């Protein structure tokens, strides 16, 4: 009943119906089955954080850079800082760290859990297991450190403990000072220094 | 001429820990030289070396002390012997102390003076050179 020609035209006729339907189906998946993105959950901040952030104008990852006449660069950095409620010219910083790069290429870094930064009085107070490391191979730990932000000057009110090329030592106080003209900066450990050098343990 | 004498009553092992106490320590940040000042006292085993100023010298690798250079009037005490000199150079690795500048050595009754003295703490001997003179107290 159906000759060869009829089969071909019936096939084309069916395809004319099936193919558009298939196209319509695929097209509809674009809109009907798409991932539903819930607008409310995309913002990473919780409401509390938002309110707190708005209230006290927190600055995240601030940097305070300064340089001395001799070309030593001083860079202070912290994870976040907010103005001190009692004295707005001062900033309260979390995880405050500083890096001094001397003109000669030597470097000293301070790190601390928190700090108070007062640029007007050129003074930063670091507290909370303060660690001082210097490119001459010294690593010193103390509780508090007061440092200039545009001048090479730092001192610890309290005792320090440290280790370096000559061995492990403790001292009553530590100062970072330079000559009057700002040349040859040096770390001065005073108020009694006690050092122990063990020839056997060769530090790498 | 020189004189070889025993110094300090015990052979000393130079790899014993060295303890340095001083009023202050200054570390230059450019080249890392460390200078102790203010009645510095170096103690290792039986040996005590006191001086107003001591500078630390490192070996090439920079992480071991090679020499301690004491200057400004040094007194060295080991056991019951004592010696004084203008300055002293203590080589920590080899355990020898080289003292120079009108060296005065006091041992029991006798005192010796010389220009230079080399003390080897390892085998407890001292060698004095340059105008060595002995002063014997006659305890009459």
Tab-separated table of C-alpha atoms in Angstrom:
chain	number	residue	atom	x	y	z
A	1	UNK	CA	0.000	0.000	0.000
A	2	UNK	CA	2.793	2.316	0.796
A	3	UNK	CA	5.344	2.551	-1.969
A	4	UNK	CA	8.971	3.639	-1.423
A	5	UNK	CA	8.148	7.267	-2.175
A	6	UNK	CA	5.274	7.445	0.353
A	7	UNK	CA	7.463	6.264	3.272
A	8	UNK	CA	9.951	9.092	2.679
A	9	UNK	CA	7.294	11.776	2.520
A	10	UNK	CA	5.530	10.350	5.619
A	11	UNK	CA	8.866	10.395	7.450
A	12	UNK	CA	9.450	14.038	6.518
A	13	UNK	CA	5.918	14.918	7.512
A	14	UNK	CA	6.371	13.395	10.986
A	15	UNK	CA	9.770	15.061	11.356
A	16	UNK	CA	8.201	18.420	10.543
A	17	UNK	CA	6.060	17.932	13.647
A	18	UNK	CA	8.534	16.182	15.984
A	19	UNK	CA	11.599	18.348	15.427
A	20	UNK	CA	9.938	21.723	16.300
A	21	UNK	CA	8.386	20.098	19.376
A	22	UNK	CA	11.828	18.846	20.491
A	23	UNK	CA	13.274	22.318	19.893
A	24	UNK	CA	10.468	23.842	21.938
A	25	UNK	CA	11.178	21.390	24.790
A	26	UNK	CA	14.898	22.157	24.894
A	27	UNK	CA	14.225	25.885	24.782
A	28	UNK	CA	11.790	25.664	27.691
A	29	UNK	CA	14.401	23.963	29.916
A	30	UNK	CA	16.318	27.245	29.740
A	31	UNK	CA	13.602	28.983	31.762
A	32	UNK	CA	11.626	26.318	33.578
A	33	UNK	CA	14.387	24.169	35.049
A	34	UNK	CA	17.071	26.870	35.795
A	35	UNK	CA	18.880	26.947	39.258
A	36	UNK	CA	16.891	29.097	41.522
A	37	UNK	CA	19.306	31.643	43.074
A	38	UNK	CA	17.878	32.826	46.333
A	39	UNK	CA	18.703	36.556	46.420
A	40	UNK	CA	18.662	36.675	50.230
A	41	UNK	CA	21.552	34.234	50.866
A	42	UNK	CA	24.091	35.588	48.384
A	43	UNK	CA	25.295	38.472	50.618
A	44	UNK	CA	28.149	37.095	52.910
A	45	UNK	CA	27.568	39.614	55.687
A	46	UNK	CA	25.264	38.740	58.544
A	47	UNK	CA	22.942	41.441	59.753
A	48	UNK	CA	24.852	41.877	63.041
A	49	UNK	CA	28.113	42.437	61.183
A	50	UNK	CA	26.442	44.953	58.922
A	51	UNK	CA	25.059	46.941	61.811
A	52	UNK	CA	28.400	46.880	63.642
A	53	UNK	CA	30.311	47.790	60.520
A	54	UNK	CA	28.031	50.721	59.840
A	55	UNK	CA	28.133	51.898	63.441
A	56	UNK	CA	31.905	52.201	63.987
A	57	UNK	CA	33.288	52.869	60.508
A	58	UNK	CA	35.739	49.953	60.549
A	59	UNK	CA	38.559	50.168	58.003
A	60	UNK	CA	39.758	46.819	56.693
A	61	UNK	CA	43.465	46.207	55.878
A	62	UNK	CA	44.647	49.829	56.319
A	63	UNK	CA	48.249	50.730	55.612
A	64	UNK	CA	50.226	53.663	57.025
A	65	UNK	CA	53.450	54.317	55.130
A	66	UNK	CA	56.184	56.777	56.079
A	67	UNK	CA	59.816	57.480	55.208
A	68	UNK	CA	62.724	59.104	57.046
A	69	UNK	CA	65.132	61.664	55.601
A	70	UNK	CA	67.734	58.901	55.144
A	71	UNK	CA	65.342	57.020	52.885
A	72	UNK	CA	64.357	54.285	55.349
A	73	UNK	CA	60.803	53.166	54.575
A	74	UNK	CA	58.380	52.421	57.414
A	75	UNK	CA	55.146	50.601	56.575
A	76	UNK	CA	52.486	49.824	59.177
A	77	UNK	CA	49.698	47.421	58.266
A	78	UNK	CA	46.808	45.828	60.201
A	79	UNK	CA	43.870	43.575	59.402
A	80	UNK	CA	41.351	46.183	60.510
A	81	UNK	CA	41.328	49.500	62.349
A	82	UNK	CA	38.673	51.716	63.847
A	83	UNK	CA	38.889	55.150	65.509
A	84	UNK	CA	39.466	55.216	69.260
A	85	UNK	CA	36.131	56.292	70.831
A	86	UNK	CA	37.839	58.517	73.436
A	87	UNK	CA	40.371	60.109	71.104
A	88	UNK	CA	39.370	60.101	67.435
A	89	UNK	CA	42.897	61.019	66.241
A	90	UNK	CA	44.034	57.570	67.385
A	91	UNK	CA	43.164	54.296	65.667
A	92	UNK	CA	42.698	50.936	67.389
A	93	UNK	CA	44.149	48.251	65.128
A	94	UNK	CA	43.879	44.440	65.141
A	95	UNK	CA	46.923	42.318	64.193
A	96	UNK	CA	49.147	45.348	63.730
A	97	UNK	CA	52.446	44.741	61.937
A	98	UNK	CA	55.217	47.019	60.718
A	99	UNK	CA	58.132	46.593	58.323
A	100	UNK	CA	61.107	48.970	58.319
A	101	UNK	CA	63.306	48.755	55.213
A	102	UNK	CA	66.554	50.610	55.811
A	103	UNK	CA	68.311	52.470	53.032
A	104	UNK	CA	71.085	49.876	53.407
A	105	UNK	CA	68.619	47.110	52.547
A	106	UNK	CA	68.395	45.591	56.025
A	107	UNK	CA	64.861	45.087	57.322
A	108	UNK	CA	63.147	44.840	60.709
A	109	UNK	CA	59.563	43.671	61.158
A	110	UNK	CA	57.274	43.995	64.212
A	111	UNK	CA	54.108	41.924	64.559
A	112	UNK	CA	51.549	42.090	67.367
A	113	UNK	CA	48.019	41.032	68.103
A	114	UNK	CA	46.742	44.585	68.453
A	115	UNK	CA	47.919	48.146	68.573
A	116	UNK	CA	47.089	51.811	68.914
A	117	UNK	CA	48.148	54.008	66.001
A	118	UNK	CA	48.509	57.779	66.542
A	119	UNK	CA	49.916	59.357	63.401
A	120	UNK	CA	49.746	62.905	64.698
A	121	UNK	CA	52.071	62.058	67.580
A	122	UNK	CA	54.123	59.764	65.307
A	123	UNK	CA	53.651	56.899	67.727
A	124	UNK	CA	52.333	53.348	67.430
A	125	UNK	CA	51.897	51.076	70.449
A	126	UNK	CA	51.991	47.361	69.720
A	127	UNK	CA	50.843	44.866	72.361
A	128	UNK	CA	49.965	41.193	72.636
A	129	UNK	CA	52.914	38.811	71.977
A	130	UNK	CA	54.993	41.258	70.009
A	131	UNK	CA	57.619	39.591	67.783
A	132	UNK	CA	60.515	41.591	66.332
A	133	UNK	CA	62.547	39.944	63.571
A	134	UNK	CA	65.539	41.550	61.896
A	135	UNK	CA	67.398	40.642	58.728
A	136	UNK	CA	70.537	40.246	60.853
A	137	UNK	CA	69.027	37.011	62.140
A	138	UNK	CA	67.541	38.155	65.432
A	139	UNK	CA	64.076	37.254	66.680
A	140	UNK	CA	62.891	38.970	69.852
A	141	UNK	CA	59.618	38.530	71.724
A	142	UNK	CA	58.124	40.907	74.250
A	143	UNK	CA	54.744	42.119	75.467
A	144	UNK	CA	54.708	45.784	74.477
A	145	UNK	CA	56.568	47.881	71.940
A	146	UNK	CA	56.273	51.608	71.236
A	147	UNK	CA	57.523	52.676	67.800
A	148	UNK	CA	57.746	55.841	65.725
A	149	UNK	CA	55.872	55.844	62.436
A	150	UNK	CA	58.066	58.310	60.526
A	151	UNK	CA	61.269	58.033	62.567
A	152	UNK	CA	63.471	55.068	63.315
A	153	UNK	CA	62.830	54.730	67.025
A	154	UNK	CA	61.270	51.913	68.988
A	155	UNK	CA	61.513	50.765	72.585
A	156	UNK	CA	60.034	48.157	74.839
A	157	UNK	CA	58.990	49.220	78.325
A	158	UNK	CA	59.439	45.666	79.586
A	159	UNK	CA	61.825	42.751	79.365
A	160	UNK	CA	62.559	40.972	76.112
A	161	UNK	CA	63.719	37.470	75.271
A	162	UNK	CA	65.365	36.703	71.976
A	163	UNK	CA	67.594	34.498	69.889
A	164	UNK	CA	70.147	35.380	67.266
A	165	UNK	CA	73.556	34.495	65.848
A	166	UNK	CA	75.320	34.914	69.215
A	167	UNK	CA	72.785	32.671	70.984
A	168	UNK	CA	69.671	32.945	73.132
A	169	UNK	CA	69.441	35.962	75.407
A	170	UNK	CA	67.199	37.970	77.677
A	171	UNK	CA	67.427	41.689	78.420
A	172	UNK	CA	65.712	44.205	80.654
A	173	UNK	CA	64.731	46.441	77.770
A	174	UNK	CA	65.224	46.846	74.027
A	175	UNK	CA	65.636	50.008	71.960
A	176	UNK	CA	65.904	50.560	68.227
A	177	UNK	CA	67.854	53.784	67.779
A	178	UNK	CA	70.121	55.554	65.324
A	179	UNK	CA	72.843	58.180	65.660
A	180	UNK	CA	71.668	61.807	65.770
A	181	UNK	CA	71.974	62.078	61.999
A	182	UNK	CA	69.808	59.025	61.604
A	183	UNK	CA	72.651	56.847	60.327
A	184	UNK	CA	73.583	53.259	61.315
A	185	UNK	CA	70.493	52.071	63.090
A	186	UNK	CA	71.116	49.550	65.859
A	187	UNK	CA	69.171	47.368	68.241
A	188	UNK	CA	70.273	48.116	71.806
A	189	UNK	CA	69.445	45.659	74.566
A	190	UNK	CA	69.968	47.262	77.972
A	191	UNK	CA	69.153	47.030	81.689
A	192	UNK	CA	71.166	43.822	81.982
A	193	UNK	CA	71.736	41.293	79.201
A	194	UNK	CA	72.220	37.573	79.754
A	195	UNK	CA	73.223	35.461	76.772
A	196	UNK	CA	73.833	31.699	76.479
A	197	UNK	CA	75.779	30.335	73.520
A	198	UNK	CA	75.995	26.574	73.089
A	199	UNK	CA	78.787	25.655	70.640
A	200	UNK	CA	77.287	22.203	70.120
A	201	UNK	CA	73.861	23.084	68.766
A	202	UNK	CA	74.728	24.606	65.397
A	203	UNK	CA	71.685	26.563	64.367
A	204	UNK	CA	71.150	26.165	60.654
B	1	UNK	CA	111.896	34.541	75.308
B	2	UNK	CA	108.897	32.560	76.458
B	3	UNK	CA	107.744	30.591	79.462
B	4	UNK	CA	105.365	27.648	79.429
B	5	UNK	CA	103.399	27.237	82.662
B	6	UNK	CA	100.264	25.493	83.833
B	7	UNK	CA	97.238	27.726	84.031
B	8	UNK	CA	93.922	26.874	85.610
B	9	UNK	CA	93.812	23.594	87.424
B	10	UNK	CA	91.574	21.675	85.000
B	11	UNK	CA	91.523	20.802	81.313
B	12	UNK	CA	88.481	22.497	79.871
B	13	UNK	CA	86.251	21.341	77.056
B	14	UNK	CA	85.786	24.280	74.646
B	15	UNK	CA	82.393	22.984	73.539
B	16	UNK	CA	80.854	23.768	76.931
B	17	UNK	CA	78.155	26.446	76.782
B	18	UNK	CA	79.421	30.004	77.011
B	19	UNK	CA	77.417	32.441	79.106
B	20	UNK	CA	77.842	36.182	78.623
B	21	UNK	CA	76.300	38.742	80.962
B	22	UNK	CA	76.651	42.493	80.427
B	23	UNK	CA	74.965	45.807	81.021
B	24	UNK	CA	73.936	46.123	77.386
B	25	UNK	CA	74.313	44.585	73.945
B	26	UNK	CA	74.258	46.681	70.777
B	27	UNK	CA	73.595	45.051	67.401
B	28	UNK	CA	74.305	47.143	64.331
B	29	UNK	CA	71.501	46.576	61.869
B	30	UNK	CA	73.574	47.003	58.711
B	31	UNK	CA	76.255	44.378	59.242
B	32	UNK	CA	75.028	42.667	62.391
B	33	UNK	CA	78.126	43.253	64.571
B	34	UNK	CA	77.230	42.608	68.211
B	35	UNK	CA	79.087	44.489	70.961
B	36	UNK	CA	78.573	43.887	74.661
B	37	UNK	CA	79.360	46.854	76.901
B	38	UNK	CA	79.190	47.531	80.623
B	39	UNK	CA	81.178	45.105	82.856
B	40	UNK	CA	80.896	42.147	80.575
B	41	UNK	CA	81.516	38.733	82.108
B	42	UNK	CA	82.144	35.653	79.950
B	43	UNK	CA	81.803	32.376	81.825
B	44	UNK	CA	82.632	28.939	80.431
B	45	UNK	CA	83.201	26.054	82.791
B	46	UNK	CA	85.928	27.130	85.244
B	47	UNK	CA	86.984	30.120	83.178
B	48	UNK	CA	85.758	33.701	83.815
B	49	UNK	CA	86.787	36.570	81.582
B	50	UNK	CA	85.708	40.075	82.626
B	51	UNK	CA	86.108	43.218	80.500
B	52	UNK	CA	84.302	46.525	79.905
B	53	UNK	CA	83.732	45.788	76.223
B	54	UNK	CA	83.445	42.549	74.213
B	55	UNK	CA	82.809	42.265	70.490
B	56	UNK	CA	81.459	39.084	68.909
B	57	UNK	CA	82.965	37.699	65.684
B	58	UNK	CA	81.216	34.918	63.777
B	59	UNK	CA	82.526	32.210	61.433
B	60	UNK	CA	81.886	32.441	57.696
B	61	UNK	CA	78.515	30.674	57.945
B	62	UNK	CA	77.554	33.383	60.401
B	63	UNK	CA	75.684	31.225	62.849
B	64	UNK	CA	78.502	30.198	65.174
B	65	UNK	CA	80.701	32.408	67.350
B	66	UNK	CA	84.326	32.221	66.272
B	67	UNK	CA	85.981	34.831	68.497
B	68	UNK	CA	85.133	37.111	71.420
B	69	UNK	CA	87.366	40.199	71.450
B	70	UNK	CA	87.534	41.757	74.916
B	71	UNK	CA	89.160	45.150	75.308
B	72	UNK	CA	89.624	47.969	77.783
B	73	UNK	CA	91.355	46.063	80.610
B	74	UNK	CA	90.661	42.352	80.877
B	75	UNK	CA	90.871	40.061	83.894
B	76	UNK	CA	90.858	36.306	83.403
B	77	UNK	CA	90.266	33.898	86.301
B	78	UNK	CA	90.516	30.145	85.934
B	79	UNK	CA	90.609	27.929	88.991
B	80	UNK	CA	92.846	29.783	91.491
B	81	UNK	CA	95.011	31.453	88.824
B	82	UNK	CA	94.292	34.971	87.628
B	83	UNK	CA	95.658	37.072	84.797
B	84	UNK	CA	95.224	40.672	83.696
B	85	UNK	CA	95.954	42.361	80.392
B	86	UNK	CA	94.935	45.318	78.243
B	87	UNK	CA	92.877	43.162	75.910
B	88	UNK	CA	92.173	39.526	75.176
B	89	UNK	CA	91.006	37.548	72.205
B	90	UNK	CA	89.096	34.372	73.128
B	91	UNK	CA	88.763	31.947	70.252
B	92	UNK	CA	85.730	29.933	71.308
B	93	UNK	CA	86.229	27.166	68.781
B	94	UNK	CA	89.798	26.309	69.709
B	95	UNK	CA	89.535	27.274	73.358
B	96	UNK	CA	92.648	29.506	73.275
B	97	UNK	CA	92.808	32.976	74.833
B	98	UNK	CA	95.393	35.394	73.444
B	99	UNK	CA	96.097	38.223	75.889
B	100	UNK	CA	98.318	41.187	75.155
B	101	UNK	CA	99.290	44.544	76.600
B	102	UNK	CA	101.307	44.304	79.858
B	103	UNK	CA	100.048	40.928	80.887
B	104	UNK	CA	100.168	40.174	84.633
B	105	UNK	CA	99.748	36.543	85.772
B	106	UNK	CA	99.187	35.764	89.460
B	107	UNK	CA	99.692	32.143	90.517
B	108	UNK	CA	99.678	31.450	94.191
B	109	UNK	CA	102.764	33.238	95.547
B	110	UNK	CA	104.463	34.186	92.288
B	111	UNK	CA	103.450	36.789	89.748
B	112	UNK	CA	104.735	36.923	86.185
B	113	UNK	CA	104.576	39.848	83.785
B	114	UNK	CA	105.017	39.773	80.000
B	115	UNK	CA	103.881	41.455	76.793
B	116	UNK	CA	101.758	38.625	75.472
B	117	UNK	CA	100.247	35.433	76.821
B	118	UNK	CA	98.464	32.579	75.080
B	119	UNK	CA	96.301	30.436	77.336
B	120	UNK	CA	95.152	27.063	76.010
B	121	UNK	CA	92.141	26.201	78.173
B	122	UNK	CA	91.926	22.744	76.633
B	123	UNK	CA	95.100	21.423	78.213
B	124	UNK	CA	95.321	24.092	80.889
B	125	UNK	CA	98.663	25.621	79.834
B	126	UNK	CA	99.728	29.235	79.322
B	127	UNK	CA	102.627	30.495	77.256
B	128	UNK	CA	104.022	33.936	77.951
B	129	UNK	CA	106.191	35.857	75.502
B	130	UNK	CA	108.011	39.154	75.396
B	131	UNK	CA	109.972	40.440	78.435
B	132	UNK	CA	108.760	37.754	80.802
B	133	UNK	CA	109.688	38.612	84.387
B	134	UNK	CA	108.921	36.689	87.522
B	135	UNK	CA	108.377	38.363	90.872
B	136	UNK	CA	108.778	35.960	93.774
B	137	UNK	CA	107.454	37.071	97.143
B	138	UNK	CA	109.810	35.895	99.825
B	139	UNK	CA	107.348	35.348	102.631
B	140	UNK	CA	109.799	35.814	105.486
